[in-house]
Every structure is written in C-alpha cells, then in structure tokens.
PDB file of C-alpha atoms in Angstrom:
ATOM      1  CA  UNK A  28      94.350  99.905  36.505  1.00 47.00           C
ATOM      2  CA  UNK A  29      92.862 102.710  38.616  1.00 43.00           C
ATOM      3  CA  UNK A  30      91.236 104.112  35.504  1.00 46.00           C
ATOM      4  CA  UNK A  31      89.752 100.700  34.671  1.00 45.00           C
ATOM      5  CA  UNK A  32      88.446 100.264  38.219  1.00 44.00           C
ATOM      6  CA  UNK A  33      86.923 103.728  38.115  1.00 47.00           C
ATOM      7  CA  UNK A  34      85.177 102.844  34.839  1.00 44.00           C
ATOM      8  CA  UNK A  35      83.781  99.615  36.365  1.00 45.00           C
ATOM      9  CA  UNK A  36      82.643 101.489  39.444  1.00 46.00           C
ATOM     10  CA  UNK A  37      80.844 104.051  37.309  1.00 46.00           C
ATOM     11  CA  UNK A  38      79.100 101.347  35.264  1.00 43.00           C
ATOM     12  CA  UNK A  39      78.050  99.387  38.375  1.00 43.00           C
ATOM     13  CA  UNK A  40      76.821 102.537  40.109  1.00 42.00           C
ATOM     14  CA  UNK A  41      74.862 103.554  37.023  1.00 45.00           C
ATOM     15  CA  UNK A  42      73.348 100.091  36.763  1.00 40.00           C
ATOM     16  CA  UNK A  43      72.354 100.080  40.414  1.00 42.00           C
ATOM     17  CA  UNK A  44      70.892 103.568  40.069  1.00 40.00           C
ATOM     18  CA  UNK A  45      68.844 102.542  37.080  1.00 41.00           C
ATOM     19  CA  UNK A  46      67.790  99.296  38.732  1.00 38.00           C
ATOM     20  CA  UNK A  47      66.751 100.996  41.952  1.00 40.00           C
ATOM     21  CA  UNK A  48      64.966 103.743  40.053  1.00 40.00           C
ATOM     22  CA  UNK A  49      63.085 101.155  37.999  1.00 39.00           C
ATOM     23  CA  UNK A  50      62.177  99.220  41.145  1.00 39.00           C
ATOM     24  CA  UNK A  51      60.869 102.362  42.804  1.00 36.00           C
ATOM     25  CA  UNK A  52      58.920 103.235  39.660  1.00 36.00           C
ATOM     26  CA  UNK A  53      57.388  99.748  39.599  1.00 38.00           C
ATOM     27  CA  UNK A  54      56.555 100.042  43.288  1.00 35.00           C
ATOM     28  CA  UNK A  55      54.928 103.418  42.677  1.00 34.00           C
ATOM     29  CA  UNK A  56      52.938 102.072  39.727  1.00 33.00           C
ATOM     30  CA  UNK A  57      51.854  99.064  41.779  1.00 34.00           C
ATOM     31  CA  UNK A  58      50.871 101.327  44.649  1.00 33.00           C
ATOM     32  CA  UNK A  59      48.931 103.619  42.325  1.00 32.00           C
ATOM     33  CA  UNK A  60      47.144 100.634  40.790  1.00 33.00           C
ATOM     34  CA  UNK A  61      46.189  99.376  44.234  1.00 33.00           C
ATOM     35  CA  UNK A  62      44.851 102.804  45.184  1.00 30.00           C
ATOM     36  CA  UNK A  63      42.828 103.026  41.976  1.00 36.00           C
ATOM     37  CA  UNK A  64      41.482  99.537  42.553  1.00 37.00           C
ATOM     38  CA  UNK A  65      40.457 100.366  46.106  1.00 41.00           C
ATOM     39  CA  UNK A  66      38.806 103.593  45.010  1.00 45.00           C
ATOM     40  CA  UNK A  67      36.983 101.747  42.261  1.00 52.00           C
ATOM     41  CA  UNK A  68      35.636  99.173  44.730  1.00 74.00           C
ATOM     42  CA  UNK A  69      35.005 101.609  47.566  1.00 83.00           C
ATOM     43  CA  UNK A  70      31.240 101.800  47.016  1.00 90.00           C
ATOM     44  CA  UNK A  71      31.017  98.019  46.637  1.00 93.00           C
ATOM     45  CA  UNK A  72      32.968  97.385  49.839  1.00 92.00           C
ATOM     46  CA  UNK A  73      31.077 100.024  51.815  1.00 93.00           C
ATOM     47  CA  UNK A  74      27.743  98.512  50.783  1.00 96.00           C
ATOM     48  CA  UNK A  75      28.427  94.781  50.926  1.00 96.00           C
ATOM     49  CA  UNK A  76      30.916  94.483  53.792  1.00 94.00           C
ATOM     50  CA  UNK A  77      29.024  96.152  56.644  1.00 93.00           C
ATOM     51  CA  UNK A  78      28.003  92.964  58.428  1.00 94.00           C
ATOM     52  CA  UNK A  79      24.470  93.206  57.055  1.00 96.00           C
ATOM     53  CA  UNK A  80      22.413  91.543  54.342  1.00 98.00           C
ATOM     54  CA  UNK A  81      20.224  93.287  51.793  1.00 98.00           C
ATOM     55  CA  UNK A  82      16.631  92.061  52.096  1.00 98.00           C
ATOM     56  CA  UNK A  83      13.977  92.957  49.514  1.00 98.00           C
ATOM     57  CA  UNK A  84      10.332  91.923  49.540  1.00 98.00           C
ATOM     58  CA  UNK A  85       8.168  91.682  46.408  1.00 98.00           C
ATOM     59  CA  UNK A  86       4.480  91.392  45.641  1.00 98.00           C
ATOM     60  CA  UNK A  87       4.265  88.184  43.606  1.00 98.00           C
ATOM     61  CA  UNK A  88       1.779  87.004  40.998  1.00 98.00           C
ATOM     62  CA  UNK A  89       2.918  83.492  40.104  1.00 98.00           C
ATOM     63  CA  UNK A  90       1.991  81.273  37.146  1.00 98.00           C
ATOM     64  CA  UNK A  91       1.085  77.702  38.133  1.00 97.00           C
ATOM     65  CA  UNK A  92      -1.368  75.179  36.645  1.00 97.00           C
ATOM     66  CA  UNK A  93      -2.506  77.560  33.911  1.00 97.00           C
ATOM     67  CA  UNK A  94      -3.566  80.284  36.354  1.00 98.00           C
ATOM     68  CA  UNK A  95      -2.131  83.256  38.263  1.00 98.00           C
ATOM     69  CA  UNK A  96      -1.704  82.931  42.030  1.00 98.00           C
ATOM     70  CA  UNK A  97      -0.781  85.694  44.492  1.00 98.00           C
ATOM     71  CA  UNK A  98       2.048  85.497  46.978  1.00 98.00           C
ATOM     72  CA  UNK A  99       5.238  87.034  48.344  1.00 98.00           C
ATOM     73  CA  UNK A 100       8.851  86.763  47.155  1.00 98.00           C
ATOM     74  CA  UNK A 101      11.936  87.758  49.166  1.00 98.00           C
ATOM     75  CA  UNK A 102      15.507  88.118  47.902  1.00 98.00           C
ATOM     76  CA  UNK A 103      18.326  88.088  50.466  1.00 98.00           C
ATOM     77  CA  UNK A 104      21.776  89.088  49.164  1.00 98.00           C
ATOM     78  CA  UNK A 105      24.738  88.780  51.524  1.00 97.00           C
ATOM     79  CA  UNK A 106      28.524  88.382  51.300  1.00 96.00           C
ATOM     80  CA  UNK A 107      30.138  85.418  53.036  1.00 94.00           C
ATOM     81  CA  UNK A 108      33.429  83.575  53.403  1.00 93.00           C
ATOM     82  CA  UNK A 109      33.206  80.322  51.472  1.00 93.00           C
ATOM     83  CA  UNK A 110      35.303  77.162  51.342  1.00 89.00           C
ATOM     84  CA  UNK A 111      35.635  76.346  47.611  1.00 87.00           C
ATOM     85  CA  UNK A 112      36.887  72.786  48.182  1.00 86.00           C
ATOM     86  CA  UNK A 113      34.158  71.722  50.623  1.00 88.00           C
ATOM     87  CA  UNK A 114      31.719  74.088  48.877  1.00 90.00           C
ATOM     88  CA  UNK A 115      30.120  75.278  52.100  1.00 92.00           C
ATOM     89  CA  UNK A 116      30.012  78.521  54.081  1.00 89.00           C
ATOM     90  CA  UNK A 117      33.073  78.754  56.338  1.00 88.00           C
ATOM     91  CA  UNK A 118      32.663  78.968  60.106  1.00 88.00           C
ATOM     92  CA  UNK A 119      35.419  81.584  60.102  1.00 84.00           C
ATOM     93  CA  UNK A 120      37.715  83.328  57.613  1.00 87.00           C
ATOM     94  CA  UNK A 121      41.065  81.670  56.899  1.00 87.00           C
ATOM     95  CA  UNK A 122      43.586  81.258  54.064  1.00 88.00           C
ATOM     96  CA  UNK A 123      41.364  78.642  52.398  1.00 87.00           C
ATOM     97  CA  UNK A 124      38.261  80.837  52.115  1.00 91.00           C
ATOM     98  CA  UNK A 125      37.154  83.066  49.261  1.00 93.00           C
ATOM     99  CA  UNK A 126      34.616  85.935  49.321  1.00 93.00           C
ATOM    100  CA  UNK A 127      31.284  85.158  47.684  1.00 95.00           C
ATOM    101  CA  UNK A 128      27.939  86.846  47.137  1.00 97.00           C
ATOM    102  CA  UNK A 129      25.019  84.619  48.107  1.00 97.00           C
ATOM    103  CA  UNK A 130      21.448  85.049  46.954  1.00 98.00           C
ATOM    104  CA  UNK A 131      18.702  83.283  48.861  1.00 98.00           C
ATOM    105  CA  UNK A 132      15.580  83.718  46.748  1.00 98.00           C
ATOM    106  CA  UNK A 133      12.298  82.635  48.334  1.00 98.00           C
ATOM    107  CA  UNK A 134       8.694  82.435  47.140  1.00 98.00           C
ATOM    108  CA  UNK A 135       5.495  81.596  48.976  1.00 98.00           C
ATOM    109  CA  UNK A 136       2.127  81.295  47.251  1.00 98.00           C
ATOM    110  CA  UNK A 137      -0.999  79.163  47.437  1.00 98.00           C
ATOM    111  CA  UNK A 138      -2.587  77.133  44.654  1.00 97.00           C
ATOM    112  CA  UNK A 139      -6.196  76.404  45.618  1.00 96.00           C
ATOM    113  CA  UNK A 140      -6.182  74.623  48.969  1.00 97.00           C
ATOM    114  CA  UNK A 141      -2.462  73.963  49.278  1.00 97.00           C
ATOM    115  CA  UNK A 142       0.654  76.184  49.586  1.00 98.00           C
ATOM    116  CA  UNK A 143       4.018  76.270  47.822  1.00 98.00           C
ATOM    117  CA  UNK A 144       7.279  77.232  49.503  1.00 98.00           C
ATOM    118  CA  UNK A 145      10.322  77.636  47.222  1.00 98.00           C
ATOM    119  CA  UNK A 146      13.922  78.592  47.889  1.00 98.00           C
ATOM    120  CA  UNK A 147      16.959  78.896  45.622  1.00 98.00           C
ATOM    121  CA  UNK A 148      20.464  79.567  46.977  1.00 98.00           C
ATOM    122  CA  UNK A 149      23.212  80.707  44.605  1.00 98.00           C
ATOM    123  CA  UNK A 150      26.827  81.113  45.729  1.00 97.00           C
ATOM    124  CA  UNK A 151      28.919  83.255  43.357  1.00 96.00           C
ATOM    125  CA  UNK A 152      32.582  84.281  43.759  1.00 95.00           C
ATOM    126  CA  UNK A 153      33.117  88.039  43.937  1.00 94.00           C
ATOM    127  CA  UNK A 154      35.823  87.343  41.356  1.00 89.00           C
ATOM    128  CA  UNK A 155      33.480  87.125  38.371  1.00 82.00           C
ATOM    129  CA  UNK A 156      36.052  85.241  36.271  1.00 82.00           C
ATOM    130  CA  UNK A 157      34.781  82.128  38.076  1.00 86.00           C
ATOM    131  CA  UNK A 158      31.330  80.597  37.720  1.00 91.00           C
ATOM    132  CA  UNK A 159      28.914  79.995  40.577  1.00 95.00           C
ATOM    133  CA  UNK A 160      30.380  77.427  42.951  1.00 95.00           C
ATOM    134  CA  UNK A 161      27.123  75.991  44.201  1.00 97.00           C
ATOM    135  CA  UNK A 162      23.368  76.265  43.584  1.00 98.00           C
ATOM    136  CA  UNK A 163      20.565  74.541  45.457  1.00 97.00           C
ATOM    137  CA  UNK A 164      16.809  74.608  44.933  1.00 98.00           C
ATOM    138  CA  UNK A 165      14.040  73.160  47.073  1.00 98.00           C
ATOM    139  CA  UNK A 166      10.256  73.099  46.739  1.00 97.00           C
ATOM    140  CA  UNK A 167       7.799  72.024  49.407  1.00 97.00           C
ATOM    141  CA  UNK A 168       4.075  71.571  48.790  1.00 96.00           C
ATOM    142  CA  UNK A 169       1.424  69.139  49.948  1.00 96.00           C
ATOM    143  CA  UNK A 170       2.241  66.597  47.231  1.00 93.00           C
ATOM    144  CA  UNK A 171       5.868  66.308  48.382  1.00 94.00           C
ATOM    145  CA  UNK A 172       9.419  67.683  48.205  1.00 94.00           C
ATOM    146  CA  UNK A 173      11.780  68.437  45.326  1.00 95.00           C
ATOM    147  CA  UNK A 174      15.472  69.153  45.892  1.00 96.00           C
ATOM    148  CA  UNK A 175      18.257  69.971  43.424  1.00 96.00           C
ATOM    149  CA  UNK A 176      21.900  70.769  44.117  1.00 97.00           C
ATOM    150  CA  UNK A 177      24.667  71.735  41.696  1.00 97.00           C
ATOM    151  CA  UNK A 178      28.335  71.593  42.681  1.00 97.00           C
ATOM    152  CA  UNK A 179      30.978  73.167  40.463  1.00 96.00           C
ATOM    153  CA  UNK A 180      33.679  70.502  40.129  1.00 94.00           C
ATOM    154  CA  UNK A 181      35.544  69.383  36.976  1.00 94.00           C
ATOM    155  CA  UNK A 182      32.090  69.746  35.437  1.00 96.00           C
ATOM    156  CA  UNK A 183      28.693  70.680  36.881  1.00 97.00           C
ATOM    157  CA  UNK A 184      27.546  67.835  39.120  1.00 97.00           C
ATOM    158  CA  UNK A 185      23.804  67.894  39.770  1.00 97.00           C
ATOM    159  CA  UNK A 186      21.905  65.770  42.290  1.00 96.00           C
ATOM    160  CA  UNK A 187      18.143  65.735  41.732  1.00 95.00           C
ATOM    161  CA  UNK A 188      15.506  64.327  44.103  1.00 95.00           C
ATOM    162  CA  UNK A 189      11.748  64.312  43.528  1.00 91.00           C
ATOM    163  CA  UNK A 190       8.625  62.367  44.504  1.00 89.00           C
ATOM    164  CA  UNK A 191       7.418  62.199  40.849  1.00 83.00           C
ATOM    165  CA  UNK A 192       8.114  59.041  38.814  1.00 79.00           C
ATOM    166  CA  UNK A 193       8.631  61.127  35.674  1.00 77.00           C
ATOM    167  CA  UNK A 194      11.035  63.367  37.581  1.00 77.00           C
ATOM    168  CA  UNK A 195      12.646  60.743  39.802  1.00 78.00           C
ATOM    169  CA  UNK A 196      16.004  60.759  41.626  1.00 88.00           C
ATOM    170  CA  UNK A 197      19.091  60.992  39.448  1.00 91.00           C
ATOM    171  CA  UNK A 198      22.612  62.327  39.122  1.00 95.00           C
ATOM    172  CA  UNK A 199      23.477  64.546  36.164  1.00 95.00           C
ATOM    173  CA  UNK A 200      26.810  65.740  34.765  1.00 97.00           C
ATOM    174  CA  UNK A 201      26.676  68.960  32.743  1.00 97.00           C
ATOM    175  CA  UNK A 202      29.149  70.890  30.634  1.00 96.00           C
ATOM    176  CA  UNK A 203      29.971  74.282  32.156  1.00 96.00           C
ATOM    177  CA  UNK A 204      27.628  76.655  30.370  1.00 97.00           C
ATOM    178  CA  UNK A 205      26.077  79.883  31.662  1.00 97.00           C
ATOM    179  CA  UNK A 206      23.758  79.357  34.621  1.00 98.00           C
ATOM    180  CA  UNK A 207      20.655  81.544  34.655  1.00 98.00           C
ATOM    181  CA  UNK A 208      20.680  81.532  38.454  1.00 98.00           C
ATOM    182  CA  UNK A 209      24.168  83.060  38.630  1.00 97.00           C
ATOM    183  CA  UNK A 210      23.161  86.016  36.419  1.00 98.00           C
ATOM    184  CA  UNK A 211      21.174  87.523  39.307  1.00 98.00           C
ATOM    185  CA  UNK A 212      24.397  87.768  41.322  1.00 97.00           C
ATOM    186  CA  UNK A 213      26.356  89.061  38.346  1.00 97.00           C
ATOM    187  CA  UNK A 214      23.937  91.998  38.106  1.00 97.00           C
ATOM    188  CA  UNK A 215      24.802  92.937  41.675  1.00 97.00           C
ATOM    189  CA  UNK A 216      28.576  92.495  41.228  1.00 95.00           C
ATOM    190  CA  UNK A 217      29.206  93.840  37.714  1.00 94.00           C
ATOM    191  CA  UNK A 218      26.217  94.167  35.335  1.00 96.00           C
ATOM    192  CA  UNK A 219      28.429  95.337  32.465  1.00 94.00           C
ATOM    193  CA  UNK A 220      29.680  91.741  32.284  1.00 95.00           C
ATOM    194  CA  UNK A 221      26.228  90.317  31.541  1.00 97.00           C
ATOM    195  CA  UNK A 222      26.407  88.083  28.439  1.00 97.00           C
ATOM    196  CA  UNK A 223      24.299  89.086  25.433  1.00 98.00           C
ATOM    197  CA  UNK A 224      23.504  87.664  22.005  1.00 98.00           C
ATOM    198  CA  UNK A 225      23.051  83.973  21.167  1.00 98.00           C
ATOM    199  CA  UNK A 226      24.049  81.847  24.153  1.00 98.00           C
ATOM    200  CA  UNK A 227      23.832  78.398  25.682  1.00 98.00           C
ATOM    201  CA  UNK A 228      22.186  78.796  29.091  1.00 98.00           C
ATOM    202  CA  UNK A 229      21.090  76.374  31.798  1.00 98.00           C
ATOM    203  CA  UNK A 230      17.679  77.776  32.891  1.00 98.00           C
ATOM    204  CA  UNK A 231      16.732  78.391  36.501  1.00 98.00           C
ATOM    205  CA  UNK A 232      16.463  75.306  38.690  1.00 97.00           C
ATOM    206  CA  UNK A 233      13.006  76.436  39.810  1.00 97.00           C
ATOM    207  CA  UNK A 234      11.746  76.412  36.223  1.00 98.00           C
ATOM    208  CA  UNK A 235      13.406  73.112  35.275  1.00 96.00           C
ATOM    209  CA  UNK A 236      12.415  71.334  38.483  1.00 94.00           C
ATOM    210  CA  UNK A 237       8.766  72.399  38.698  1.00 94.00           C
ATOM    211  CA  UNK A 238       8.083  72.002  34.981  1.00 94.00           C
ATOM    212  CA  UNK A 239       9.777  68.611  34.576  1.00 92.00           C
ATOM    213  CA  UNK A 240      12.203  69.903  31.957  1.00 94.00           C
ATOM    214  CA  UNK A 241      15.475  68.202  31.101  1.00 94.00           C
ATOM    215  CA  UNK A 242      18.462  69.594  32.979  1.00 95.00           C
ATOM    216  CA  UNK A 243      20.693  70.850  30.176  1.00 97.00           C
ATOM    217  CA  UNK A 244      21.760  74.047  28.421  1.00 98.00           C
ATOM    218  CA  UNK A 245      19.230  75.538  25.993  1.00 98.00           C
ATOM    219  CA  UNK A 246      19.752  78.001  23.178  1.00 98.00           C
ATOM    220  CA  UNK A 247      18.923  81.482  24.413  1.00 98.00           C
ATOM    221  CA  UNK A 248      19.003  85.052  23.143  1.00 98.00           C
ATOM    222  CA  UNK A 249      19.945  87.679  25.729  1.00 98.00           C
ATOM    223  CA  UNK A 250      19.797  91.471  25.560  1.00 98.00           C
ATOM    224  CA  UNK A 251      20.554  94.410  27.856  1.00 98.00           C
ATOM    225  CA  UNK A 252      18.640  97.655  27.402  1.00 98.00           C
ATOM    226  CA  UNK A 253      18.497 100.936  29.272  1.00 96.00           C
ATOM    227  CA  UNK A 254      15.516 103.158  29.967  1.00 95.00           C
ATOM    228  CA  UNK A 255      15.640 106.099  32.332  1.00 93.00           C
ATOM    229  CA  UNK A 256      17.563 105.140  35.438  1.00 95.00           C
ATOM    230  CA  UNK A 257      16.949 101.419  34.920  1.00 98.00           C
ATOM    231  CA  UNK A 258      18.381  98.552  32.919  1.00 98.00           C
ATOM    232  CA  UNK A 259      16.448  95.576  31.592  1.00 98.00           C
ATOM    233  CA  UNK A 260      18.143  92.229  31.055  1.00 98.00           C
ATOM    234  CA  UNK A 261      16.088  89.739  29.037  1.00 98.00           C
ATOM    235  CA  UNK A 262      16.679  86.096  28.181  1.00 98.00           C
ATOM    236  CA  UNK A 263      14.465  84.342  25.651  1.00 98.00           C
ATOM    237  CA  UNK A 264      14.495  80.540  25.256  1.00 98.00           C
ATOM    238  CA  UNK A 265      12.805  79.763  21.893  1.00 98.00           C
ATOM    239  CA  UNK A 266      12.629  75.995  22.478  1.00 98.00           C
ATOM    240  CA  UNK A 267      11.048  76.467  25.912  1.00 98.00           C
ATOM    241  CA  UNK A 268       8.751  79.299  24.806  1.00 97.00           C
ATOM    242  CA  UNK A 269       9.942  81.216  27.867  1.00 98.00           C
ATOM    243  CA  UNK A 270      11.245  84.747  28.472  1.00 98.00           C
ATOM    244  CA  UNK A 271      12.703  86.215  31.660  1.00 98.00           C
ATOM    245  CA  UNK A 272      13.229  89.980  32.112  1.00 98.00           C
ATOM    246  CA  UNK A 273      15.024  91.474  35.113  1.00 98.00           C
ATOM    247  CA  UNK A 274      14.697  95.191  35.906  1.00 98.00           C
ATOM    248  CA  UNK A 275      17.415  96.786  38.042  1.00 98.00           C
ATOM    249  CA  UNK A 276      18.817 100.228  38.786  1.00 98.00           C
ATOM    250  CA  UNK A 277      21.503 101.479  36.432  1.00 97.00           C
ATOM    251  CA  UNK A 278      23.460 103.053  39.285  1.00 96.00           C
ATOM    252  CA  UNK A 279      25.140 101.128  42.092  1.00 95.00           C
ATOM    253  CA  UNK A 280      24.098  99.042  44.023  1.00 96.00           C
ATOM    254  CA  UNK A 281      21.992  97.854  41.045  1.00 97.00           C
ATOM    255  CA  UNK A 282      19.003  96.856  43.169  1.00 98.00           C
ATOM    256  CA  UNK A 283      16.515  94.417  41.655  1.00 98.00           C
ATOM    257  CA  UNK A 284      13.301  96.396  41.195  1.00 98.00           C
ATOM    258  CA  UNK A 285      11.127  93.766  39.531  1.00 98.00           C
ATOM    259  CA  UNK A 286      11.081  90.816  37.174  1.00 98.00           C
ATOM    260  CA  UNK A 287       8.743  89.097  34.749  1.00 98.00           C
ATOM    261  CA  UNK A 288       8.763  85.523  33.479  1.00 98.00           C
ATOM    262  CA  UNK A 289       6.469  84.595  30.576  1.00 98.00           C
ATOM    263  CA  UNK A 290       5.873  80.871  30.079  1.00 98.00           C
ATOM    264  CA  UNK A 291       3.490  78.454  28.437  1.00 95.00           C
ATOM    265  CA  UNK A 292       1.262  76.876  31.095  1.00 95.00           C
ATOM    266  CA  UNK A 293      -1.509  74.441  30.122  1.00 94.00           C
ATOM    267  CA  UNK A 294      -1.788  75.921  26.656  1.00 93.00           C
ATOM    268  CA  UNK A 295      -1.736  79.560  27.776  1.00 94.00           C
ATOM    269  CA  UNK A 296       0.961  82.223  27.640  1.00 96.00           C
ATOM    270  CA  UNK A 297       1.007  83.650  31.153  1.00 98.00           C
ATOM    271  CA  UNK A 298       3.400  85.958  33.018  1.00 98.00           C
ATOM    272  CA  UNK A 299       4.760  85.737  36.549  1.00 98.00           C
ATOM    273  CA  UNK A 300       5.454  89.211  37.971  1.00 98.00           C
ATOM    274  CA  UNK A 301       7.303  90.440  41.053  1.00 98.00           C
ATOM    275  CA  UNK A 302       7.135  94.121  42.092  1.00 98.00           C
ATOM    276  CA  UNK A 303       9.329  95.507  44.862  1.00 98.00           C
ATOM    277  CA  UNK A 304       7.684  96.377  48.165  1.00 98.00           C
ATOM    278  CA  UNK A 305      10.635  97.375  50.359  1.00 97.00           C
ATOM    279  CA  UNK A 306      14.411  97.005  50.728  1.00 97.00           C
ATOM    280  CA  UNK A 307      16.206  97.051  54.072  1.00 96.00           C
ATOM    281  CA  UNK A 308      19.673  96.138  55.311  1.00 96.00           C
ATOM    282  CA  UNK A 309      19.828  93.994  58.418  1.00 95.00           C
ATOM    283  CA  UNK A 310      21.867  91.309  60.166  1.00 96.00           C
ATOM    284  CA  UNK A 311      18.790  89.087  60.076  1.00 95.00           C
ATOM    285  CA  UNK A 312      20.615  86.110  61.657  1.00 94.00           C
ATOM    286  CA  UNK A 313      20.722  88.066  64.924  1.00 94.00           C
ATOM    287  CA  UNK A 314      17.064  89.096  64.745  1.00 92.00           C
ATOM    288  CA  UNK A 315      15.223  86.019  65.924  1.00 92.00           C
ATOM    289  CA  UNK A 316      13.400  87.395  68.960  1.00 91.00           C
ATOM    290  CA  UNK A 317       9.747  88.228  69.399  1.00 89.00           C
ATOM    291  CA  UNK A 318      10.606  91.945  69.374  1.00 87.00           C
ATOM    292  CA  UNK A 319      12.219  91.679  65.938  1.00 88.00           C
ATOM    293  CA  UNK A 320       8.960  91.092  64.042  1.00 90.00           C
ATOM    294  CA  UNK A 321       8.652  94.848  63.431  1.00 88.00           C
ATOM    295  CA  UNK A 322      11.061  94.572  60.492  1.00 89.00           C
ATOM    296  CA  UNK A 323       8.878  91.877  58.918  1.00 91.00           C
ATOM    297  CA  UNK A 324       6.053  94.392  58.996  1.00 88.00           C
ATOM    298  CA  UNK A 325       8.339  96.977  57.410  1.00 90.00           C
ATOM    299  CA  UNK A 326       8.973  94.508  54.585  1.00 94.00           C
ATOM    300  CA  UNK A 327       5.234  93.914  54.199  1.00 92.00           C
ATOM    301  CA  UNK A 328       5.550  90.268  55.251  1.00 92.00           C
ATOM    302  CA  UNK A 329       2.980  90.424  58.086  1.00 79.00           C
TER     303      UNK A 329
END
C-alpha cells in the first residue's frame, strides 16, 4: 500500500512539475511576444500617440472644367478614440472605444470668379484587419453644397446630398469592397498591406461626387513600386480613364510627399498635382488664438 501511494505521489508530482513548467514556458513565450510586439510598434506609438496631429501643406494644381487651377491642400493625420457603434469620435476613452487614425484632407482653389472648398474625413481602425468605419466628404462652392457620408454597418451605407438634379439626394447600399479613401490611412499604418493587382475599388468620394459618377466599385489595377527612398502606389481605373499615384517615404512614418491624379476633363487628359510644402506636428485644436497664426505661415498658408 505504501509503495502504491509512493508511486501515485511520484506520478502526481511529476505531472504537476510538468504542468507548472509548461505554464511558465507559455507565460514566458507570451511575455516575449508582448515585448516583441511593443518593440515593433515603438516607433509608431512614439510618433502617433504624443497628443499631436501631423499637418502637411501642399501646393495644389487642380483639374476642374477642363483647365488647371492653383490652390492649397492640407492633410491632417491624427489618432483618436472612436466609438464603433455610434461611429463618432468619443468624448473620452472607455471600454467601448477603439483607436483609429483619422485623415482630414482639405483643398481650396478658385475656378474663375468663384472658390471651391473641399474636405474628406476618413476614420480607419489602427487594427488594419477592419475596413474604414466612416468616411465623409463635403464640397462648398457658389453653386451650392454637396455632402456624402459612408457608415460601415452590415454593408456600406451611403447618404448622398447634392443641389444638382442629376446628382440628387439618395441613399445607397454598397458591398464591402476596397475604399480608395482608406488606402491613404493604410499607407501611414502599414504600407506593406497595400493591395495590388486586379481589384474592385470604390473611388474617392471627391472624384465620384464632383464628377457625377455612380457610387459603386470599379475594376482597378494597383501597383506598388520603389525608387530611391520613396514608394509609389498607383491605381488605374480603365473604365473611368483615371489614374491616381501616391508618393510616400519608404521609411517610417511614411509621410505623403506628393500625389498626382490624371483624369479626363472636357475631352482633355489633365493631371492634378500636389507637392509638399511643409510638415509640422501640433495640437492644432488648442491653437485658436491670434498669436497662433505663426504656424500657418510656417505651413505656407498665409
């Protein structure tokens, strides 16, 4: 009996030893993985989670009405806490929020006597497995307003409002294809994940809205090339006779240096171009005093 009990004790002790050892090994592996993950994201966190936005100004030559018009473009990238259910920026971080990268892209240019003011906002989860949660586009000019908003629900729900009869108010439901607007954020988060080859892509809301094109996915051919310290991501839409090329730095933080968009406008093939003027980091939401205009001058906006 004593011998049997001793045998059982030995087996149980051995089992516990192996179990504990395995648990400690798993804990060590998990810990190591966490460390590696943190080290991998260290540059990203240090750049994007400093309480500041990245603001870049661009010299713009914009195609409109078969001609080239001069103006200014500004891209504002910033991380925020977002409520995925309400699909709005959270007032404060809580268990319901997720981290997102937001791009506010603005353009201002004049066509003849009257000005255009455009803005596109794209809200993309830092977790790139998920598609953009929300996109909105608005255009203001002397003829009237255009506004488009996409919400990522069971499908893409799009609300479109315009003063044109041929482009009048409507609600659209779209299958979840690649969104051109979200690719700008993907470049900043993880450019190696950019899709290439033959694709189905929903073009930018600016292009679709201003050119009275049907809101749907179009066949596109995308490529990613490298030259020097830069990468060039191009999307060609054969049916639309349109090509967009984005130039960004190969190394982190993959800043957007310039872009070109070639389109057919009133029977001509013309190219919109944006060339970087200046990039700064600033908590712009706190800089609304008269004394803060100096940074606008630094960006070449005044």
